[in-house]
Coordinates of C-alpha atoms in Angstrom, one line a residue:
M1 CA 172.9 50.9 -43.3
S2 CA 170.1 48.6 -42.5
V3 CA 166.3 49.2 -43.0
A4 CA 164.0 48.3 -40.2
F5 CA 161.2 47.0 -42.4
S6 CA 163.4 44.6 -44.5
G7 CA 165.1 41.5 -43.4
D8 CA 166.9 38.3 -44.4
D9 CA 164.8 35.9 -46.6
S10 CA 166.2 32.9 -44.9
A11 CA 164.5 34.0 -41.5
I12 CA 161.1 33.1 -42.7
I13 CA 162.3 29.7 -44.1
N14 CA 164.2 28.8 -41.1
E15 CA 161.3 30.0 -38.5
K16 CA 160.1 27.2 -36.3
L17 CA 156.4 27.0 -35.8
D18 CA 154.6 25.4 -32.8
V19 CA 151.9 23.1 -34.3
G20 CA 149.8 21.0 -32.1
L21 CA 150.1 17.5 -33.6
V22 CA 146.9 15.2 -33.4
E23 CA 147.9 11.5 -32.9
S24 CA 146.1 9.1 -35.2
T25 CA 143.7 6.5 -33.8
P26 CA 145.0 2.9 -33.6
E27 CA 143.8 0.8 -36.5
A28 CA 141.8 -1.6 -34.2
E29 CA 139.7 1.3 -32.8
L30 CA 139.0 3.0 -36.2
E31 CA 135.9 0.9 -36.8
G32 CA 134.1 1.5 -33.7
K33 CA 135.1 5.3 -33.3
Y34 CA 134.0 6.3 -36.9
D35 CA 131.1 3.8 -37.5
L36 CA 132.8 2.5 -40.6
Q37 CA 130.4 -0.4 -40.9
G38 CA 127.5 2.0 -41.0
C39 CA 129.3 4.2 -43.5
S40 CA 130.0 1.2 -45.9
S41 CA 126.5 -0.1 -45.5
W42 CA 125.1 3.3 -46.4
L43 CA 127.3 3.6 -49.4
K44 CA 126.3 0.0 -50.6
E45 CA 122.5 0.5 -49.9
H46 CA 122.2 3.5 -52.1
N47 CA 124.7 2.3 -54.8
Y48 CA 126.8 5.4 -54.7
R49 CA 129.9 5.6 -56.9
I50 CA 131.9 8.6 -55.7
A51 CA 131.9 9.7 -52.1
A52 CA 133.6 12.6 -50.5
L53 CA 134.8 12.3 -46.8
Q54 CA 134.8 15.6 -45.0
F55 CA 137.2 15.9 -42.0
P56 CA 137.9 18.7 -39.5
D57 CA 141.4 19.7 -38.8
N58 CA 141.5 17.6 -35.5
L59 CA 140.4 14.4 -37.2
L60 CA 142.4 14.7 -40.4
A61 CA 145.1 12.2 -39.0
D62 CA 142.7 9.4 -39.5
A63 CA 141.5 10.4 -42.9
T64 CA 143.8 8.0 -44.9
P65 CA 143.0 4.8 -43.0
I66 CA 139.3 5.5 -43.1
A67 CA 139.5 6.2 -47.0
L68 CA 141.4 2.9 -47.6
Y69 CA 138.8 1.0 -45.4
L70 CA 135.8 2.4 -47.2
Q71 CA 137.8 1.9 -50.7
D72 CA 138.4 -1.8 -49.9
N73 CA 134.9 -2.6 -48.5
T74 CA 132.8 -0.8 -51.1
E75 CA 132.8 -0.3 -54.9
C76 CA 132.8 3.5 -54.2
Q77 CA 135.6 5.9 -55.2
I78 CA 136.7 7.8 -52.2
Y79 CA 138.0 11.4 -52.0
I80 CA 139.1 13.4 -48.8
L81 CA 137.9 16.9 -48.2
A82 CA 140.2 18.7 -45.6
D83 CA 140.3 22.4 -46.3
T84 CA 136.5 23.4 -46.2
S85 CA 135.3 26.6 -48.0
Y86 CA 133.6 27.8 -44.9
G87 CA 132.9 26.4 -41.3
S88 CA 133.7 22.7 -40.8
C89 CA 130.4 22.3 -39.2
C90 CA 128.6 22.7 -42.6
V91 CA 128.8 20.1 -45.4
D92 CA 131.2 21.4 -48.2
E93 CA 129.0 20.8 -51.4
V94 CA 131.3 23.0 -53.3
A95 CA 134.4 20.9 -52.7
A96 CA 132.3 17.7 -53.2
D97 CA 131.2 19.1 -56.6
H98 CA 135.0 19.4 -57.7
V99 CA 135.1 15.6 -57.7
T100 CA 131.5 15.1 -58.8
A101 CA 130.7 13.3 -55.7
D102 CA 127.2 11.4 -55.3
C103 CA 127.2 11.9 -51.6
V104 CA 129.2 13.3 -48.5
I105 CA 130.3 11.4 -45.2
H106 CA 130.8 14.2 -42.8
F107 CA 133.0 13.5 -39.7
G108 CA 133.0 15.4 -36.4
H109 CA 130.8 18.2 -35.1
A110 CA 127.9 19.4 -37.4
C111 CA 125.3 22.0 -37.4
L112 CA 122.8 19.7 -39.2
S113 CA 121.9 22.2 -41.7
A114 CA 119.8 20.8 -44.6
T115 CA 122.0 20.6 -47.8
S116 CA 120.9 21.9 -51.2
R117 CA 121.5 18.7 -53.2
L118 CA 123.9 16.0 -51.8
P119 CA 122.9 13.4 -49.4
V120 CA 125.0 13.3 -46.1
Y121 CA 125.8 10.7 -43.7
Y122 CA 127.0 12.1 -40.3
V123 CA 129.6 10.5 -38.1
F124 CA 129.8 12.5 -34.9
V125 CA 132.6 10.7 -33.1
D126 CA 130.6 9.7 -30.1
L127 CA 131.4 10.3 -26.4
P128 CA 130.3 7.6 -23.9
L129 CA 127.3 8.3 -21.9
D130 CA 125.8 6.0 -19.2
V131 CA 122.0 6.4 -19.6
S132 CA 121.2 5.2 -16.1
S133 CA 123.6 7.5 -14.4
A134 CA 122.6 10.4 -16.6
A135 CA 118.9 9.8 -15.4
D136 CA 119.9 9.6 -11.8
V137 CA 121.4 13.1 -12.1
L138 CA 118.7 14.7 -14.3
C139 CA 115.5 13.4 -12.6
P140 CA 115.8 15.4 -9.4
A141 CA 116.2 18.6 -11.4
L142 CA 113.1 17.9 -13.7
P143 CA 109.5 18.6 -12.9
A144 CA 107.3 15.6 -12.1
D145 CA 104.4 16.9 -14.1
G146 CA 104.9 18.5 -17.4
T147 CA 106.6 18.0 -20.7
V148 CA 110.3 17.7 -21.0
V149 CA 112.4 18.2 -24.3
V150 CA 116.0 16.9 -24.6
F151 CA 118.6 18.6 -26.8
V152 CA 122.1 16.9 -26.9
D153 CA 125.4 17.8 -28.3
V154 CA 125.8 15.8 -31.5
R155 CA 128.5 13.7 -29.7
Y156 CA 125.8 12.3 -27.4
Q157 CA 123.3 11.8 -30.3
H158 CA 123.8 7.8 -30.0
A159 CA 122.2 7.8 -26.5
L160 CA 119.4 10.3 -27.2
A161 CA 116.6 7.8 -27.7
A162 CA 117.7 5.6 -24.8
L163 CA 118.0 8.6 -22.4
C164 CA 114.5 9.9 -23.4
R165 CA 112.9 6.5 -22.7
E166 CA 114.6 6.1 -19.3
L167 CA 113.6 9.7 -18.3
S168 CA 110.0 9.1 -19.3
L169 CA 109.8 5.8 -17.4
R170 CA 111.1 7.5 -14.2
L171 CA 109.1 10.6 -14.4
G172 CA 105.9 9.2 -15.6
S173 CA 105.5 12.0 -18.0
P174 CA 106.3 12.5 -21.8
V175 CA 109.8 13.2 -22.7
V176 CA 110.5 14.4 -26.3
A177 CA 113.8 14.2 -28.2
A178 CA 115.0 16.8 -30.6
E179 CA 115.7 14.6 -33.6
P180 CA 118.3 15.5 -36.4
P181 CA 117.1 15.6 -39.9
P182 CA 117.2 12.6 -42.5
S183 CA 120.4 12.3 -44.6
D184 CA 118.9 12.6 -47.9
P185 CA 117.7 16.2 -48.8
A186 CA 115.2 14.7 -51.4
S187 CA 113.2 12.9 -48.6
A188 CA 113.9 15.5 -45.8
P189 CA 110.9 17.5 -44.6
D190 CA 111.0 21.3 -44.9
L191 CA 112.9 22.3 -41.8
T192 CA 111.5 25.9 -41.9
G193 CA 108.0 25.0 -41.2
G194 CA 106.0 25.2 -38.0
G195 CA 104.0 28.1 -36.6
E196 CA 100.4 28.3 -36.0
G197 CA 98.6 24.8 -36.4
A198 CA 101.8 22.9 -36.8
T199 CA 102.1 19.7 -34.8
E200 CA 106.0 20.0 -34.7
T201 CA 108.4 22.6 -34.2
V202 CA 111.9 23.0 -35.9
L203 CA 114.6 24.5 -33.8
L204 CA 118.3 24.7 -34.6
N205 CA 117.8 22.3 -37.5
R206 CA 116.2 19.6 -35.2
R207 CA 112.6 18.4 -35.1
V208 CA 110.6 18.4 -31.9
A209 CA 107.2 16.6 -32.0
L210 CA 105.5 19.5 -30.1
S211 CA 103.6 22.5 -31.3
E212 CA 105.3 25.8 -30.7
P213 CA 103.0 26.8 -27.8
A214 CA 103.7 23.4 -26.2
L215 CA 107.4 23.9 -26.6
Q216 CA 107.3 27.1 -24.9
A217 CA 105.5 25.5 -21.9
A218 CA 107.9 22.6 -21.6
T219 CA 111.2 22.3 -19.9
V220 CA 114.2 21.9 -22.0
V221 CA 117.3 20.0 -20.9
Y222 CA 120.6 20.3 -22.8
V223 CA 123.2 17.6 -22.5
G224 CA 126.5 18.8 -23.5
G225 CA 129.2 21.5 -22.8
E226 CA 129.5 25.2 -23.5
G227 CA 129.7 26.1 -27.2
R228 CA 127.7 28.0 -30.0
L229 CA 125.1 25.5 -30.0
L230 CA 124.1 26.2 -26.3
T231 CA 124.2 29.9 -26.9
C232 CA 121.9 29.7 -29.9
L233 CA 119.6 27.5 -28.0
A234 CA 119.4 29.7 -24.9
M235 CA 118.7 32.6 -27.1
A236 CA 116.2 30.9 -29.3
L237 CA 114.2 29.6 -26.2
G238 CA 113.8 33.2 -24.6
D239 CA 112.1 32.6 -21.3
T240 CA 111.3 28.8 -21.7
P241 CA 113.0 26.9 -18.7
L242 CA 116.4 25.5 -19.9
L243 CA 118.7 23.2 -17.9
V244 CA 122.1 22.5 -18.8
W245 CA 124.2 19.4 -17.8
D246 CA 127.7 18.5 -19.0
P247 CA 128.5 14.8 -18.5
S248 CA 132.1 15.6 -18.4
G249 CA 131.8 18.5 -15.9
G250 CA 130.7 16.6 -12.8
R251 CA 128.1 19.3 -11.9
S252 CA 124.3 19.1 -11.4
P253 CA 122.0 20.4 -14.1
A254 CA 121.7 24.1 -13.7
P255 CA 120.3 27.1 -15.8
P256 CA 122.7 28.5 -18.3
G257 CA 125.2 31.2 -17.2
P258 CA 124.9 34.9 -17.8
E259 CA 126.5 34.5 -21.3
A260 CA 123.2 34.1 -23.1
S261 CA 121.8 37.2 -21.6
R262 CA 124.9 39.2 -22.5
A263 CA 124.7 37.7 -26.0
V264 CA 121.2 39.0 -26.4
R265 CA 122.2 42.3 -25.2
R266 CA 125.0 42.5 -27.6
R267 CA 122.8 41.4 -30.6
Y268 CA 120.3 44.2 -29.7
Y269 CA 123.1 46.7 -30.0
M270 CA 123.8 45.1 -33.5
V271 CA 120.3 45.8 -34.5
E272 CA 120.7 49.6 -33.6
R273 CA 123.9 49.7 -35.5
T274 CA 122.1 48.2 -38.5
K275 CA 119.4 50.8 -38.3
D276 CA 122.1 53.5 -38.4
A277 CA 123.9 52.0 -41.4
A278 CA 123.7 53.4 -44.9
R279 CA 125.8 50.9 -46.6
V280 CA 125.5 47.2 -45.9
G281 CA 127.2 44.3 -47.2
V282 CA 125.6 40.9 -47.6
L283 CA 128.2 38.2 -46.7
V284 CA 127.8 34.9 -48.3
G285 CA 128.9 32.5 -45.6
T286 CA 127.5 29.2 -47.2
L287 CA 127.0 27.8 -50.6
A288 CA 125.4 24.6 -49.4
V289 CA 122.6 25.4 -46.8
R290 CA 119.3 25.0 -48.4
R291 CA 117.7 28.2 -49.6
Y292 CA 120.7 30.4 -49.1
R293 CA 120.2 32.1 -52.5
E294 CA 116.6 33.1 -51.5
A295 CA 117.9 34.5 -48.4
I296 CA 120.4 36.7 -50.1
E297 CA 117.7 38.0 -52.4
R298 CA 115.4 38.5 -49.5
L299 CA 118.0 40.6 -47.7
K300 CA 118.7 42.6 -50.7
Q301 CA 115.1 43.5 -51.2
L302 CA 114.7 44.3 -47.6
L303 CA 117.7 46.6 -47.3
R304 CA 116.8 48.5 -50.5
A305 CA 113.3 49.0 -49.3
A306 CA 114.8 50.4 -46.1
G307 CA 116.8 53.0 -48.1
K308 CA 120.1 51.4 -47.7
R309 CA 122.8 50.4 -50.2
C310 CA 123.7 46.9 -50.2
Y311 CA 126.6 45.0 -51.9
T312 CA 126.9 41.1 -52.0
L313 CA 130.4 39.9 -50.9
L314 CA 131.7 36.2 -51.4
C315 CA 134.9 36.0 -49.3
G316 CA 135.3 32.3 -48.5
K317 CA 136.3 31.8 -44.8
L318 CA 136.0 35.0 -42.9
N319 CA 138.8 36.7 -41.1
V320 CA 139.7 40.3 -40.0
A321 CA 142.0 41.0 -42.8
K322 CA 139.5 40.1 -45.5
L323 CA 136.7 42.3 -44.1
A324 CA 139.1 45.2 -43.5
N325 CA 139.2 45.7 -47.3
F326 CA 135.7 47.2 -47.1
P327 CA 135.9 50.1 -44.9
E328 CA 133.2 51.9 -46.8
L329 CA 130.5 49.4 -45.5
D330 CA 128.9 50.3 -42.2
V331 CA 127.5 46.8 -41.3
L332 CA 127.9 43.2 -42.7
V333 CA 125.0 40.7 -42.8
L334 CA 126.2 37.2 -42.6
V335 CA 124.2 34.5 -44.3
S336 CA 125.4 31.2 -42.9
C337 CA 124.4 28.2 -40.7
P338 CA 123.0 29.1 -37.1
E339 CA 126.2 28.1 -35.2
S340 CA 128.4 30.2 -37.6
A341 CA 126.3 33.3 -37.9
L342 CA 126.9 34.5 -34.3
L343 CA 130.3 36.0 -34.7
D344 CA 131.9 38.0 -32.0
S345 CA 132.6 41.0 -34.2
K346 CA 134.7 43.0 -31.6
E347 CA 137.8 42.5 -33.7
F348 CA 136.1 43.2 -37.1
L349 CA 136.1 46.8 -38.4
Q350 CA 132.2 46.6 -38.8
P351 CA 129.5 44.8 -36.9
V352 CA 128.6 41.5 -38.4
V353 CA 125.0 40.7 -37.9
T354 CA 122.5 38.0 -38.7
P355 CA 119.6 38.0 -41.2
Y356 CA 117.2 38.0 -38.2
E357 CA 118.8 41.2 -36.8
A358 CA 118.6 42.8 -40.2
E359 CA 114.9 41.9 -40.3
L360 CA 114.5 43.6 -36.9
A361 CA 116.2 46.6 -38.0
C362 CA 114.6 47.1 -41.4
N363 CA 111.2 45.4 -41.3
P364 CA 108.8 47.6 -39.5
A365 CA 106.2 44.7 -39.3
R366 CA 108.6 42.5 -37.3
Q367 CA 108.8 43.1 -33.5
W368 CA 111.2 41.5 -31.0
S369 CA 109.4 38.5 -29.5
G370 CA 112.0 37.5 -26.8
R371 CA 113.0 34.3 -29.0
Y372 CA 115.9 34.7 -31.4
V373 CA 115.8 33.1 -34.8
A374 CA 119.0 31.9 -35.9
E375 CA 118.1 29.8 -39.0
F376 CA 117.6 32.2 -42.0
G377 CA 115.3 29.5 -43.7
R378 CA 112.7 30.3 -41.0
L379 CA 112.5 33.9 -42.1
L380 CA 111.7 33.1 -45.7
P381 CA 108.3 32.8 -47.3
G382 CA 106.7 29.6 -46.0
G383 CA 108.9 29.5 -42.8
A384 CA 107.5 29.7 -39.4
A385 CA 109.0 32.9 -38.5
H386 CA 108.2 34.7 -41.8
V387 CA 106.8 38.3 -41.7
P388 CA 105.9 39.9 -45.0
L389 CA 107.1 43.4 -45.8
P390 CA 104.4 46.0 -45.3
E391 CA 103.3 48.5 -47.9
A392 CA 105.6 51.3 -48.3
G393 CA 104.5 54.3 -46.2
D394 CA 105.7 57.4 -44.8
V395 CA 109.3 57.4 -43.5
V396 CA 109.4 58.4 -39.9
T397 CA 112.4 59.9 -38.0
D398 CA 113.6 58.8 -34.6
V399 CA 116.8 59.1 -32.6
S400 CA 119.5 56.5 -32.7
L401 CA 120.3 54.9 -29.5
V402 CA 123.9 54.7 -30.4
T403 CA 125.0 57.8 -31.8
G404 CA 122.1 60.1 -30.4
R405 CA 121.4 61.5 -34.0
L406 CA 118.3 61.7 -36.0
R407 CA 117.8 58.8 -38.5
S408 CA 115.0 57.8 -40.9
C409 CA 113.2 54.5 -40.5
G410 CA 110.6 52.8 -42.5
L411 CA 110.0 51.5 -45.9
E412 CA 110.4 53.7 -49.0
A413 CA 108.5 53.2 -52.2
E414 CA 110.4 52.1 -55.3
G415 CA 112.1 55.2 -56.9
T416 CA 111.9 57.5 -53.8
P417 CA 115.0 59.4 -53.4
Q418 CA 117.2 58.3 -50.5
S419 CA 116.7 60.2 -47.4
G420 CA 119.8 62.1 -46.0
A421 CA 121.2 62.2 -49.5
D422 CA 122.7 65.7 -49.2
S423 CA 125.9 65.0 -51.0
S424 CA 124.3 64.4 -54.3
L425 CA 126.8 66.9 -55.9
V426 CA 130.4 66.7 -54.8
A427 CA 132.8 69.4 -56.1
R428 CA 136.4 68.3 -56.8
D429 CA 138.5 71.1 -58.2
N430 CA 136.6 72.5 -61.2
L431 CA 134.6 69.3 -61.7
S432 CA 131.2 68.4 -60.4
V433 CA 130.7 64.5 -59.9
A434 CA 127.2 63.0 -59.4
V435 CA 127.2 60.5 -56.7
H436 CA 124.5 58.1 -55.5
G437 CA 123.6 59.4 -52.0
G438 CA 124.5 56.9 -49.3
G439 CA 126.5 54.8 -51.7
A440 CA 130.2 53.8 -51.9
G441 CA 130.6 56.8 -54.2
Q442 CA 129.6 59.1 -51.5
A443 CA 132.0 57.4 -49.1
L444 CA 134.9 57.9 -51.7
S445 CA 134.0 61.7 -51.9
E446 CA 134.2 62.0 -48.2
R447 CA 137.8 60.6 -47.9
S448 CA 140.6 63.0 -47.3
W449 CA 142.8 60.9 -49.8
R450 CA 141.3 59.3 -52.8
G451 CA 144.4 57.5 -54.3
L452 CA 146.8 58.6 -57.0
E453 CA 145.5 61.2 -59.4
Q454 CA 146.6 61.7 -63.1
R455 CA 146.4 65.4 -62.8
L456 CA 146.5 65.8 -66.6
G457 CA 148.1 69.1 -67.8
D458 CA 149.5 70.0 -64.4
T459 CA 152.7 68.2 -64.5
P460 CA 155.4 68.4 -67.2
V461 CA 156.1 65.5 -69.6
T462 CA 159.4 63.8 -68.8
A463 CA 161.5 61.0 -70.1
A464 CA 161.5 57.7 -68.1
V465 CA 164.3 57.3 -65.6
Q466 CA 165.8 54.2 -63.9
G467 CA 163.8 53.2 -60.9
Q468 CA 164.5 50.6 -58.3
R469 CA 165.1 46.9 -59.0
G470 CA 163.9 43.8 -57.0
V471 CA 160.8 43.0 -54.9
A472 CA 159.0 44.9 -52.1
A473 CA 160.6 42.7 -49.5
G474 CA 164.0 44.1 -50.4
Y475 CA 165.0 46.2 -53.4
D476 CA 168.5 46.1 -55.0
Q477 CA 170.9 48.7 -53.3
E478 CA 168.1 49.3 -50.6
G479 CA 169.6 51.5 -47.9
T480 CA 172.1 53.1 -50.2
A481 CA 172.0 56.1 -52.4
V482 CA 170.7 55.2 -55.9
E483 CA 172.7 56.8 -58.6
D484 CA 170.9 59.5 -60.5
S485 CA 170.7 58.2 -64.1
G486 CA 168.8 61.2 -65.3
S487 CA 169.6 64.8 -65.5
K488 CA 169.2 67.2 -62.6
D489 CA 166.4 68.9 -64.5
T490 CA 164.4 65.6 -64.7
A491 CA 161.9 65.0 -61.9
P492 CA 162.3 61.7 -60.1
A493 CA 160.1 58.9 -61.0
E494 CA 158.1 56.9 -58.5
S495 CA 159.6 53.6 -57.3
G496 CA 158.5 50.4 -59.0
S497 CA 159.5 46.9 -59.7
T498 CA 161.3 46.5 -63.0
S499 CA 162.5 42.8 -62.6

């Protein structure tokens, strides 16, 4: 007799996996493709002794020859970081700390988020861009009078300065480049600044030498393909004119597609779900982006003031299976870099929102301005988008746009009982258990099945009997009758592994 949920162990061992292999770059092309001279010069200039090389999966095939080149041409000890703790676009300071690295050289796509401690040298793996041909395509679509701001995919960063000069020469008007931050966090300016009176604006970890009102009146050009960066940029700009041109697509510059507007509507739905939530999990999605701890504390303060229970979760790389372990939570707030924060949470059990959406839901003083804030650092004190919490006042009631039910909104004074906590006492048999209203204890009390119970005094005491042997994948004698080694009057024991 065979059992459907058990199988032969050799089937797993002999299973063939279809893995896409990435071909390594010829040795003669490595130096030009990965800027190895620039890497070695940077290591020598700063006298670094231990360097960590961080690679995404698609560039890992070239990691060994690059490490050997830098090892031979510098006095630096080289380590390779491959399996990053979070997204590959962020610098993995945690893995670098394991080898006590002095610096990190980051290869491939990067979000350019400011690190907490380690200096970083970025190697974007450039794509070719003919500046003259690009200007021929862009100039007819740009206004003759007015300021133009150019954002580029990091793979075209090498041509940004030359492209801005060429466009400014042809248009006869200023063209401003969105510049990446310096590599050393000690010398990098605060990338959360800006706001009223500031002469420059920080947007998606790039510095624009324009005030915020001037940026809103400018025309923005994005050179690159579809991706999270473009989505974040379109949402952050709001109604500012934006033109997108993909050099590899062969099309003329055009406004972004409807994806951005759909994303905004989806995010507004997330805000409504956050307003309805009673239990919120704060997901730590980075351990390297500057001020991430302040962002976590700010969220906890905000959620508690709004009368919500909050729980901090550190799960590493996020996936559906991990987050399904917390069904009691209504909403998850992800603290991460801008490009990793906008998760499409349709596959997740709960909505995954950003700190800005949590602010919109819980801070009565913050109103939707039409411009999305993707960087959590700008929401903190000192940031351009910071809005202090108002004084605790009367909690008002409105109607949820999602469920149609009444809900309480506003900030509660410290020590005020939670609104809607009508399950403060939960009866279970002859016991009365005190439960925090709205907390995980209340969620447990509302379950129809709460796990195994001891039921002391309700079941007779019996001698131990022989259980099943083996592992869960296939117990010994599975599918056949197990001999009853106990007496007929003895109650059967639960199955368990005894090997």
